[in-house]
PDB file of C-alpha atoms in Angstrom:
ATOM      1  CA  MET A 810     122.678  87.862 148.421  1.00 32.00           C
ATOM      2  CA  GLN A 811     124.107  90.081 145.623  1.00 40.00           C
ATOM      3  CA  ASN A 812     121.975  90.299 142.495  1.00 52.00           C
ATOM      4  CA  ASN A 813     124.818  89.364 140.372  1.00 62.00           C
ATOM      5  CA  LEU A 814     125.480  86.243 142.323  1.00 83.00           C
ATOM      6  CA  ARG A 815     121.959  84.840 142.102  1.00 94.00           C
ATOM      7  CA  PRO A 816     121.828  81.517 140.038  1.00 97.00           C
ATOM      8  CA  ARG A 817     120.682  82.037 136.636  1.00 98.00           C
ATOM      9  CA  ARG A 818     122.011  79.110 134.917  1.00 98.00           C
ATOM     10  CA  SER A 819     118.632  78.282 133.294  1.00 98.00           C
ATOM     11  CA  MET A 820     116.138  80.946 132.455  1.00 98.00           C
ATOM     12  CA  LEU A 821     113.055  79.290 131.029  1.00 98.00           C
ATOM     13  CA  TYR A 822     110.485  81.232 128.810  1.00 97.00           C
ATOM     14  CA  MET A 823     106.906  80.346 129.798  1.00 96.00           C
ATOM     15  CA  PRO A 824     104.161  81.135 127.334  1.00 94.00           C
ATOM     16  CA  GLY A 825     101.728  83.230 129.296  1.00 94.00           C
ATOM     17  CA  ALA A 826      98.813  81.951 127.216  1.00 92.00           C
ATOM     18  CA  ASN A 827      99.430  78.292 128.262  1.00 93.00           C
ATOM     19  CA  PRO A 828      98.053  77.599 131.748  1.00 93.00           C
ATOM     20  CA  ARG A 829      99.231  73.990 131.838  1.00 94.00           C
ATOM     21  CA  ALA A 830     102.757  75.056 130.999  1.00 94.00           C
ATOM     22  CA  LEU A 831     102.576  77.706 133.913  1.00 96.00           C
ATOM     23  CA  GLU A 832     101.425  74.946 136.236  1.00 96.00           C
ATOM     24  CA  LYS A 833     104.043  72.567 135.219  1.00 96.00           C
ATOM     25  CA  ALA A 834     106.780  75.140 135.761  1.00 96.00           C
ATOM     26  CA  ARG A 835     106.383  74.757 139.465  1.00 96.00           C
ATOM     27  CA  THR A 836     107.988  71.259 139.232  1.00 95.00           C
ATOM     28  CA  LEU A 837     110.840  72.256 136.847  1.00 97.00           C
ATOM     29  CA  PRO A 838     114.362  72.909 138.238  1.00 97.00           C
ATOM     30  CA  ALA A 839     115.045  75.911 136.337  1.00 98.00           C
ATOM     31  CA  ASP A 840     116.742  78.733 138.119  1.00 98.00           C
ATOM     32  CA  GLY A 841     114.354  81.406 136.756  1.00 98.00           C
ATOM     33  CA  LEU A 842     111.194  81.616 134.857  1.00 98.00           C
ATOM     34  CA  ILE A 843     110.381  84.216 132.276  1.00 98.00           C
ATOM     35  CA  PHE A 844     106.649  84.594 131.914  1.00 97.00           C
ATOM     36  CA  ASP A 845     106.092  85.651 128.315  1.00 97.00           C
ATOM     37  CA  LEU A 846     103.524  88.208 127.168  1.00 96.00           C
ATOM     38  CA  GLU A 847     105.445  89.150 123.857  1.00 94.00           C
ATOM     39  CA  ASP A 848     106.484  86.782 121.252  1.00 86.00           C
ATOM     40  CA  ALA A 849     104.814  83.684 122.700  1.00 85.00           C
ATOM     41  CA  VAL A 850     101.330  85.304 122.750  1.00 91.00           C
ATOM     42  CA  MET A 851      99.306  86.297 119.720  1.00 92.00           C
ATOM     43  CA  ALA A 852      97.730  89.764 119.681  1.00 92.00           C
ATOM     44  CA  ASP A 853      94.166  88.513 120.284  1.00 91.00           C
ATOM     45  CA  ALA A 854      95.293  86.546 123.425  1.00 92.00           C
ATOM     46  CA  LYS A 855      97.339  89.149 125.393  1.00 94.00           C
ATOM     47  CA  ALA A 856      94.480  89.794 127.859  1.00 93.00           C
ATOM     48  CA  ASP A 857      93.939  86.147 128.438  1.00 93.00           C
ATOM     49  CA  ALA A 858      97.649  85.512 129.002  1.00 95.00           C
ATOM     50  CA  ARG A 859      97.693  88.273 131.720  1.00 96.00           C
ATOM     51  CA  ALA A 860      94.723  86.589 133.374  1.00 96.00           C
ATOM     52  CA  ALA A 861      96.503  83.214 133.244  1.00 96.00           C
ATOM     53  CA  ILE A 862      99.670  84.573 134.716  1.00 97.00           C
ATOM     54  CA  ALA A 863      97.960  86.438 137.480  1.00 97.00           C
ATOM     55  CA  ALA A 864      96.044  83.327 138.461  1.00 96.00           C
ATOM     56  CA  ALA A 865      99.250  81.177 138.351  1.00 97.00           C
ATOM     57  CA  LEU A 866     101.220  83.729 140.493  1.00 96.00           C
ATOM     58  CA  ARG A 867      98.245  84.005 143.034  1.00 95.00           C
ATOM     59  CA  GLN A 868      98.352  80.268 143.470  1.00 95.00           C
ATOM     60  CA  GLY A 869     102.077  80.301 144.207  1.00 95.00           C
ATOM     61  CA  GLY A 870     104.293  77.241 144.366  1.00 96.00           C
ATOM     62  CA  TYR A 871     107.273  78.603 142.411  1.00 96.00           C
ATOM     63  CA  GLY A 872     109.543  78.475 145.240  1.00 94.00           C
ATOM     64  CA  ALA A 873     112.891  80.568 145.305  1.00 94.00           C
ATOM     65  CA  ARG A 874     113.009  80.813 141.559  1.00 96.00           C
ATOM     66  CA  GLU A 875     113.535  84.159 140.019  1.00 97.00           C
ATOM     67  CA  LEU A 876     110.331  85.281 138.283  1.00 98.00           C
ATOM     68  CA  ILE A 877     110.392  87.793 135.446  1.00 98.00           C
ATOM     69  CA  LEU A 878     107.657  88.988 133.020  1.00 98.00           C
ATOM     70  CA  ARG A 879     108.469  89.768 129.582  1.00 98.00           C
ATOM     71  CA  VAL A 880     106.289  92.569 128.533  1.00 97.00           C
ATOM     72  CA  ASN A 881     105.596  94.062 125.017  1.00 97.00           C
ATOM     73  CA  GLY A 882     107.410  97.025 124.184  1.00 96.00           C
ATOM     74  CA  LEU A 883     106.165 100.489 125.318  1.00 94.00           C
ATOM     75  CA  SER A 884     105.726 101.493 121.705  1.00 94.00           C
ATOM     76  CA  THR A 885     103.164  98.610 121.091  1.00 95.00           C
ATOM     77  CA  PRO A 886      99.459  98.835 122.118  1.00 94.00           C
ATOM     78  CA  TRP A 887      99.907  96.462 125.166  1.00 95.00           C
ATOM     79  CA  GLY A 888     103.311  97.735 126.482  1.00 95.00           C
ATOM     80  CA  ALA A 889     102.016 100.331 129.014  1.00 95.00           C
ATOM     81  CA  ASP A 890      99.258  97.949 130.253  1.00 95.00           C
ATOM     82  CA  ASP A 891     101.734  95.171 130.542  1.00 96.00           C
ATOM     83  CA  LEU A 892     104.008  97.228 132.816  1.00 97.00           C
ATOM     84  CA  ALA A 893     101.088  98.261 134.871  1.00 96.00           C
ATOM     85  CA  PHE A 894     100.039  94.650 135.247  1.00 97.00           C
ATOM     86  CA  ALA A 895     103.579  93.701 136.201  1.00 98.00           C
ATOM     87  CA  THR A 896     103.593  96.132 139.126  1.00 97.00           C
ATOM     88  CA  THR A 897     100.627  94.080 140.648  1.00 97.00           C
ATOM     89  CA  LEU A 898     102.408  90.784 140.664  1.00 97.00           C
ATOM     90  CA  PRO A 899     104.765  88.841 143.126  1.00 97.00           C
ATOM     91  CA  ILE A 900     107.673  88.921 140.716  1.00 98.00           C
ATOM     92  CA  HIS A 901     111.185  90.039 140.771  1.00 97.00           C
ATOM     93  CA  GLY A 902     111.518  91.880 137.447  1.00 98.00           C
ATOM     94  CA  VAL A 903     110.272  92.851 133.997  1.00 98.00           C
ATOM     95  CA  LEU A 904     112.043  92.135 130.724  1.00 98.00           C
ATOM     96  CA  LEU A 905     111.769  94.816 128.028  1.00 98.00           C
ATOM     97  CA  PRO A 906     112.119  93.540 124.466  1.00 98.00           C
ATOM     98  CA  LYS A 907     114.111  95.275 121.708  1.00 97.00           C
ATOM     99  CA  VAL A 908     115.640  97.763 123.937  1.00 98.00           C
ATOM    100  CA  GLU A 909     117.728 100.326 121.902  1.00 98.00           C
ATOM    101  CA  SER A 910     118.434 103.238 124.217  1.00 98.00           C
ATOM    102  CA  ALA A 911     118.793 104.264 127.868  1.00 98.00           C
ATOM    103  CA  GLY A 912     115.509 106.117 127.299  1.00 97.00           C
ATOM    104  CA  ASP A 913     113.599 102.842 127.092  1.00 97.00           C
ATOM    105  CA  VAL A 914     114.896 101.869 130.483  1.00 98.00           C
ATOM    106  CA  HIS A 915     114.067 105.340 131.950  1.00 97.00           C
ATOM    107  CA  ALA A 916     110.571 105.179 130.513  1.00 97.00           C
ATOM    108  CA  ALA A 917     109.796 101.755 132.019  1.00 97.00           C
ATOM    109  CA  GLN A 918     111.256 102.879 135.278  1.00 97.00           C
ATOM    110  CA  ALA A 919     108.998 105.901 135.534  1.00 96.00           C
ATOM    111  CA  LEU A 920     105.974 103.742 135.200  1.00 96.00           C
ATOM    112  CA  ILE A 921     107.311 101.215 137.780  1.00 97.00           C
ATOM    113  CA  ASP A 922     108.207 103.955 140.246  1.00 96.00           C
ATOM    114  CA  ALA A 923     104.828 105.733 139.758  1.00 96.00           C
ATOM    115  CA  ALA A 924     103.065 102.470 140.812  1.00 96.00           C
ATOM    116  CA  GLY A 925     105.244 102.199 143.915  1.00 95.00           C
ATOM    117  CA  ALA A 926     106.554  98.902 142.829  1.00 96.00           C
ATOM    118  CA  ALA A 927     109.994  97.467 143.364  1.00 94.00           C
ATOM    119  CA  LEU A 928     110.834  95.479 140.251  1.00 97.00           C
ATOM    120  CA  ASP A 929     114.254  94.922 138.400  1.00 97.00           C
ATOM    121  CA  ILE A 930     114.401  95.753 134.893  1.00 98.00           C
ATOM    122  CA  TRP A 931     115.994  93.463 132.325  1.00 98.00           C
ATOM    123  CA  CYS A 932     116.650  94.473 128.658  1.00 98.00           C
ATOM    124  CA  MET A 933     116.498  92.226 125.589  1.00 98.00           C
ATOM    125  CA  ILE A 934     119.588  93.163 123.395  1.00 98.00           C
ATOM    126  CA  GLU A 935     118.277  91.715 120.045  1.00 98.00           C
ATOM    127  CA  THR A 936     118.854  94.364 117.497  1.00 98.00           C
ATOM    128  CA  PRO A 937     121.914  95.878 115.824  1.00 98.00           C
ATOM    129  CA  LEU A 938     121.119  99.366 117.298  1.00 98.00           C
ATOM    130  CA  GLY A 939     120.656  97.784 120.729  1.00 98.00           C
ATOM    131  CA  VAL A 940     124.188  96.137 120.531  1.00 98.00           C
ATOM    132  CA  LEU A 941     125.589  99.396 119.273  1.00 98.00           C
ATOM    133  CA  ARG A 942     124.190 101.326 122.177  1.00 98.00           C
ATOM    134  CA  ALA A 943     124.773  98.552 124.753  1.00 98.00           C
ATOM    135  CA  GLY A 944     127.103 100.863 126.748  1.00 98.00           C
ATOM    136  CA  GLU A 945     124.506 103.425 127.070  1.00 98.00           C
ATOM    137  CA  ILE A 946     121.769 101.092 127.928  1.00 98.00           C
ATOM    138  CA  ALA A 947     123.988  99.502 130.606  1.00 98.00           C
ATOM    139  CA  ALA A 948     124.799 102.789 132.091  1.00 98.00           C
ATOM    140  CA  ALA A 949     121.145 103.660 132.600  1.00 97.00           C
ATOM    141  CA  GLY A 950     121.430 102.552 136.092  1.00 92.00           C
ATOM    142  CA  GLY A 951     118.462 102.584 138.525  1.00 94.00           C
ATOM    143  CA  ARG A 952     116.511  99.367 138.648  1.00 95.00           C
ATOM    144  CA  LEU A 953     118.429  97.953 135.665  1.00 97.00           C
ATOM    145  CA  ALA A 954     119.672  94.471 136.565  1.00 97.00           C
ATOM    146  CA  GLY A 955     120.885  92.889 133.373  1.00 98.00           C
ATOM    147  CA  PHE A 956     120.700  91.895 129.631  1.00 98.00           C
ATOM    148  CA  VAL A 957     119.069  88.959 128.009  1.00 98.00           C
ATOM    149  CA  MET A 958     120.627  88.426 124.569  1.00 98.00           C
ATOM    150  CA  GLY A 959     117.997  87.853 121.760  1.00 98.00           C
ATOM    151  CA  THR A 960     120.369  85.951 119.401  1.00 97.00           C
ATOM    152  CA  ASN A 961     117.731  84.823 116.922  1.00 96.00           C
ATOM    153  CA  ASP A 962     116.378  88.262 116.263  1.00 97.00           C
ATOM    154  CA  LEU A 963     120.047  89.322 115.759  1.00 97.00           C
ATOM    155  CA  VAL A 964     120.840  86.824 113.254  1.00 98.00           C
ATOM    156  CA  LYS A 965     117.748  87.688 111.430  1.00 97.00           C
ATOM    157  CA  ASP A 966     118.400  91.521 111.372  1.00 97.00           C
ATOM    158  CA  LEU A 967     122.161  90.922 110.376  1.00 97.00           C
ATOM    159  CA  HIS A 968     121.033  88.806 107.552  1.00 98.00           C
ATOM    160  CA  ALA A 969     123.408  86.342 108.888  1.00 97.00           C
ATOM    161  CA  ARG A 970     123.414  82.518 109.329  1.00 96.00           C
ATOM    162  CA  HIS A 971     122.970  80.195 112.403  1.00 94.00           C
ATOM    163  CA  THR A 972     126.421  78.515 112.602  1.00 95.00           C
ATOM    164  CA  PRO A 973     127.774  76.076 115.214  1.00 94.00           C
ATOM    165  CA  ASP A 974     130.523  78.543 116.293  1.00 96.00           C
ATOM    166  CA  ARG A 975     128.115  81.552 116.310  1.00 97.00           C
ATOM    167  CA  LEU A 976     130.884  83.480 114.705  1.00 97.00           C
ATOM    168  CA  PRO A 977     128.365  85.804 112.762  1.00 97.00           C
ATOM    169  CA  ILE A 978     127.157  87.207 116.203  1.00 98.00           C
ATOM    170  CA  MET A 979     130.284  87.020 118.239  1.00 98.00           C
ATOM    171  CA  THR A 980     130.950  90.731 117.912  1.00 98.00           C
ATOM    172  CA  ALA A 981     127.341  91.302 119.331  1.00 98.00           C
ATOM    173  CA  LEU A 982     127.901  88.987 122.087  1.00 98.00           C
ATOM    174  CA  GLY A 983     131.312  90.485 123.136  1.00 98.00           C
ATOM    175  CA  LEU A 984     130.104  94.130 123.032  1.00 98.00           C
ATOM    176  CA  SER A 985     127.069  93.180 125.127  1.00 98.00           C
ATOM    177  CA  LEU A 986     129.183  91.305 127.643  1.00 98.00           C
ATOM    178  CA  LEU A 987     131.569  94.226 127.897  1.00 98.00           C
ATOM    179  CA  ALA A 988     128.807  96.697 128.425  1.00 98.00           C
ATOM    180  CA  ALA A 989     127.062  94.430 131.133  1.00 98.00           C
ATOM    181  CA  ARG A 990     130.204  93.641 133.128  1.00 97.00           C
ATOM    182  CA  ALA A 991     131.383  97.334 132.935  1.00 98.00           C
ATOM    183  CA  HIS A 992     128.335  98.364 134.806  1.00 97.00           C
ATOM    184  CA  GLY A 993     127.986  95.476 137.219  1.00 96.00           C
ATOM    185  CA  LEU A 994     125.068  93.731 135.329  1.00 97.00           C
ATOM    186  CA  ALA A 995     124.069  90.165 134.803  1.00 97.00           C
ATOM    187  CA  ILE A 996     123.797  88.742 131.267  1.00 98.00           C
ATOM    188  CA  ILE A 997     122.051  85.738 129.961  1.00 98.00           C
ATOM    189  CA  ASP A 998     122.868  84.018 126.656  1.00 98.00           C
ATOM    190  CA  GLY A 999     120.344  83.606 123.865  1.00 98.00           C
ATOM    191  CA  VAL A1000     118.146  80.739 123.099  1.00 98.00           C
ATOM    192  CA  HIS A1001     119.520  77.786 121.004  1.00 96.00           C
ATOM    193  CA  ILE A1002     117.256  77.514 117.996  1.00 90.00           C
ATOM    194  CA  ASP A1003     117.442  73.688 117.285  1.00 93.00           C
ATOM    195  CA  LEU A1004     115.609  71.842 120.054  1.00 90.00           C
ATOM    196  CA  ASP A1005     116.587  68.465 118.705  1.00 92.00           C
ATOM    197  CA  ASP A1006     120.363  69.309 118.700  1.00 95.00           C
ATOM    198  CA  ASP A1007     121.601  68.208 122.188  1.00 96.00           C
ATOM    199  CA  GLU A1008     125.141  68.244 121.182  1.00 96.00           C
ATOM    200  CA  GLY A1009     124.976  71.690 119.706  1.00 96.00           C
ATOM    201  CA  PHE A1010     123.081  72.930 122.788  1.00 97.00           C
ATOM    202  CA  ALA A1011     125.683  71.708 124.975  1.00 98.00           C
ATOM    203  CA  ARG A1012     128.471  73.149 122.898  1.00 97.00           C
ATOM    204  CA  ALA A1013     126.567  76.576 122.898  1.00 97.00           C
ATOM    205  CA  CYS A1014     126.360  76.429 126.691  1.00 98.00           C
ATOM    206  CA  ALA A1015     130.016  75.511 127.073  1.00 98.00           C
ATOM    207  CA  GLN A1016     130.778  78.554 124.815  1.00 98.00           C
ATOM    208  CA  GLY A1017     128.576  80.768 126.875  1.00 98.00           C
ATOM    209  CA  VAL A1018     130.467  79.748 129.935  1.00 98.00           C
ATOM    210  CA  GLU A1019     133.768  80.455 128.304  1.00 97.00           C
ATOM    211  CA  LEU A1020     132.608  83.985 127.131  1.00 98.00           C
ATOM    212  CA  GLY A1021     131.407  84.826 130.636  1.00 97.00           C
ATOM    213  CA  PHE A1022     127.505  84.630 130.433  1.00 98.00           C
ATOM    214  CA  ASP A1023     125.683  83.867 133.680  1.00 98.00           C
ATOM    215  CA  GLY A1024     123.203  81.291 132.074  1.00 98.00           C
ATOM    216  CA  LYS A1025     121.236  80.391 129.226  1.00 98.00           C
ATOM    217  CA  SER A1026     117.770  81.390 128.055  1.00 98.00           C
ATOM    218  CA  LEU A1027     115.497  78.303 127.231  1.00 98.00           C
ATOM    219  CA  VAL A1028     112.327  77.615 125.354  1.00 96.00           C
ATOM    220  CA  HIS A1029     111.969  73.758 126.383  1.00 96.00           C
ATOM    221  CA  PRO A1030     112.188  72.138 129.801  1.00 96.00           C
ATOM    222  CA  ARG A1031     114.174  69.275 128.275  1.00 96.00           C
ATOM    223  CA  THR A1032     117.301  71.615 128.186  1.00 97.00           C
ATOM    224  CA  ILE A1033     117.213  72.720 131.857  1.00 98.00           C
ATOM    225  CA  GLU A1034     119.283  69.802 133.153  1.00 98.00           C
ATOM    226  CA  ALA A1035     122.153  70.481 130.620  1.00 98.00           C
ATOM    227  CA  ALA A1036     122.148  74.212 131.138  1.00 98.00           C
ATOM    228  CA  ASN A1037     122.260  73.803 134.945  1.00 98.00           C
ATOM    229  CA  ARG A1038     125.115  71.271 134.680  1.00 98.00           C
ATOM    230  CA  ILE A1039     127.262  73.112 132.339  1.00 98.00           C
ATOM    231  CA  PHE A1040     126.729  76.634 133.867  1.00 98.00           C
ATOM    232  CA  ALA A1041     127.493  75.441 137.386  1.00 98.00           C
ATOM    233  CA  PRO A1042     131.018  75.170 138.719  1.00 97.00           C
ATOM    234  CA  THR A1043     132.414  71.708 138.390  1.00 96.00           C
ATOM    235  CA  ALA A1044     133.845  69.618 141.297  1.00 97.00           C
ATOM    236  CA  GLU A1045     137.303  70.254 140.053  1.00 96.00           C
ATOM    237  CA  GLU A1046     136.881  74.040 139.993  1.00 96.00           C
ATOM    238  CA  ILE A1047     135.275  73.935 143.473  1.00 97.00           C
ATOM    239  CA  ALA A1048     138.334  71.968 144.833  1.00 97.00           C
ATOM    240  CA  ALA A1049     140.778  74.292 143.057  1.00 96.00           C
ATOM    241  CA  ALA A1050     139.091  77.337 144.366  1.00 97.00           C
ATOM    242  CA  GLN A1051     139.198  76.087 147.915  1.00 97.00           C
ATOM    243  CA  ARG A1052     142.906  75.291 147.649  1.00 96.00           C
ATOM    244  CA  MET A1053     143.585  78.699 146.119  1.00 96.00           C
ATOM    245  CA  ILE A1054     141.896  80.602 149.103  1.00 97.00           C
ATOM    246  CA  ALA A1055     143.590  78.365 151.720  1.00 96.00           C
ATOM    247  CA  GLY A1056     146.996  78.713 150.000  1.00 95.00           C
ATOM    248  CA  PHE A1057     146.818  82.410 149.589  1.00 96.00           C
ATOM    249  CA  GLU A1058     145.670  83.007 153.169  1.00 94.00           C
ATOM    250  CA  ALA A1059     148.711  80.918 154.303  1.00 94.00           C
ATOM    251  CA  ALA A1060     150.856  83.005 152.144  1.00 93.00           C
ATOM    252  CA  ARG A1061     149.655  86.241 153.508  1.00 92.00           C
ATOM    253  CA  ALA A1062     150.143  84.910 157.120  1.00 93.00           C
ATOM    254  CA  ASP A1063     153.837  84.545 156.128  1.00 92.00           C
ATOM    255  CA  GLY A1064     153.787  88.212 154.893  1.00 93.00           C
ATOM    256  CA  LYS A1065     153.642  87.300 151.091  1.00 91.00           C
ATOM    257  CA  GLY A1066     151.399  89.120 148.679  1.00 90.00           C
ATOM    258  CA  VAL A1067     151.354  86.283 146.128  1.00 93.00           C
ATOM    259  CA  ALA A1068     151.368  82.477 146.395  1.00 93.00           C
ATOM    260  CA  ARG A1069     152.275  79.546 144.152  1.00 93.00           C
ATOM    261  CA  ILE A1070     149.378  77.071 144.087  1.00 94.00           C
ATOM    262  CA  ASP A1071     149.005  74.108 141.735  1.00 92.00           C
ATOM    263  CA  GLY A1072     151.962  75.290 139.874  1.00 92.00           C
ATOM    264  CA  LYS A1073     150.461  78.809 139.168  1.00 92.00           C
ATOM    265  CA  LEU A1074     150.989  82.357 140.486  1.00 93.00           C
ATOM    266  CA  VAL A1075     147.940  83.403 142.691  1.00 95.00           C
ATOM    267  CA  GLU A1076     147.210  87.041 143.498  1.00 95.00           C
ATOM    268  CA  GLN A1077     144.255  88.813 145.207  1.00 95.00           C
ATOM    269  CA  LEU A1078     142.358  88.876 141.938  1.00 95.00           C
ATOM    270  CA  HIS A1079     142.456  85.167 141.581  1.00 96.00           C
ATOM    271  CA  VAL A1080     141.258  84.747 145.100  1.00 96.00           C
ATOM    272  CA  ASP A1081     138.465  87.145 144.476  1.00 96.00           C
ATOM    273  CA  ASN A1082     137.228  84.976 141.457  1.00 95.00           C
ATOM    274  CA  ALA A1083     137.649  81.846 143.736  1.00 97.00           C
ATOM    275  CA  ARG A1084     135.456  83.424 146.426  1.00 97.00           C
ATOM    276  CA  ARG A1085     132.804  84.410 143.974  1.00 95.00           C
ATOM    277  CA  LEU A1086     132.793  80.827 142.446  1.00 96.00           C
ATOM    278  CA  LEU A1087     132.134  79.404 146.079  1.00 97.00           C
ATOM    279  CA  ASP A1088     129.532  81.969 146.817  1.00 96.00           C
ATOM    280  CA  MET A1089     127.731  80.873 143.636  1.00 96.00           C
ATOM    281  CA  VAL A1090     127.974  77.266 144.723  1.00 96.00           C
ATOM    282  CA  ALA A1091     126.367  78.208 148.040  1.00 96.00           C
ATOM    283  CA  ALA A1092     123.592  80.231 146.183  1.00 95.00           C
ATOM    284  CA  ILE A1093     122.883  77.183 143.929  1.00 96.00           C
ATOM    285  CA  GLU A1094     122.570  74.882 146.920  1.00 94.00           C
ATOM    286  CA  HIS A1095     120.188  77.255 148.515  1.00 90.00           C
ATOM    287  CA  LEU A1096     118.029  77.432 145.568  1.00 91.00           C
ATOM    288  CA  SER A1097     118.034  73.684 145.327  1.00 84.00           C
ATOM    289  CA  ARG A1098     116.591  73.279 148.834  1.00 80.00           C
TER     290      ARG A1098
END
C-alpha cells in the first residue's frame, strides 16, 4: 500500500508518561497513535515516559494502527536519546517538533540510518519560520513521510486569535499543504483546542477535508469517531466514483478520451482521483478488520 494512501483520518496523541492511556489506546479506533515524549511529558518524567512506551509496545496489541513517536527536538537535552530510543521500537516513524529547515530532517535521518533502523520521519510545522521554509523541508527527501500541523503554536507565535474560520492561520495551512503535496507527502491538520466544542470540531474537520488534509491530530479519544467519519469518503462519493470509473471506461472503449457522467465532463484526472478515493476506502476497511 502506498504511504500516502494509508488511512490517517484520526492521529491521536498519547502522553508517554501515562501507562493507563497507553493501555486504553489498544481499544481505540484511531487510525494512528502518536506516542508523545515532548509537550505532554515534564522534563523530570522523560526517562519514565520512555520506559512506559517501551513496555507498552513490547506488550503489543495495537493492531494495524500507524505508530509514531514524537521526540524532543535535537537541540534539547533529550532529543538525541529520544531518537536512539525510537530506533529500538516496533513503530513506523518519528515526529520531529518545530522543524524549521531541511537540516533538521537530515540530522534526524543520519541518526536513524546510523542505528540501522527503518523509520519514517514526520515534521511538525508549527512556527512562522517552519511555514516559510515548508517547501525546503518537504524537499528534504529520504525518509520524510509527511507534515503534522502545530496550529496552536502557530497561533501563539503569530500573536493571532483562535477563530471558528481559522482565517488567521489560513495562509500557513495553505503554504504547508502546497509544499507537502508538491513533494508527495501526507499532511495532518492541527489539534482543535476546545475539547467541549463538538460543533466547532466537526466544522474544523470538514474544513480540513475541503482544504485537502489527510486527517486530524487529536488529543482526546472522544473526538475519534467524528474525525473518522468526516475524513472518510461518504457513500455518495463512493457511488459517484464508481459511476465515474465505469462510465469513463465505457467511453474509452468507444474511442473517446472524455465522458459525460452525472452531467459533468470527466477526464483522466477525474478518474485518477476516483480511483484514489476507492483505494482509500479499501485501506480503511483493511485497517478496521
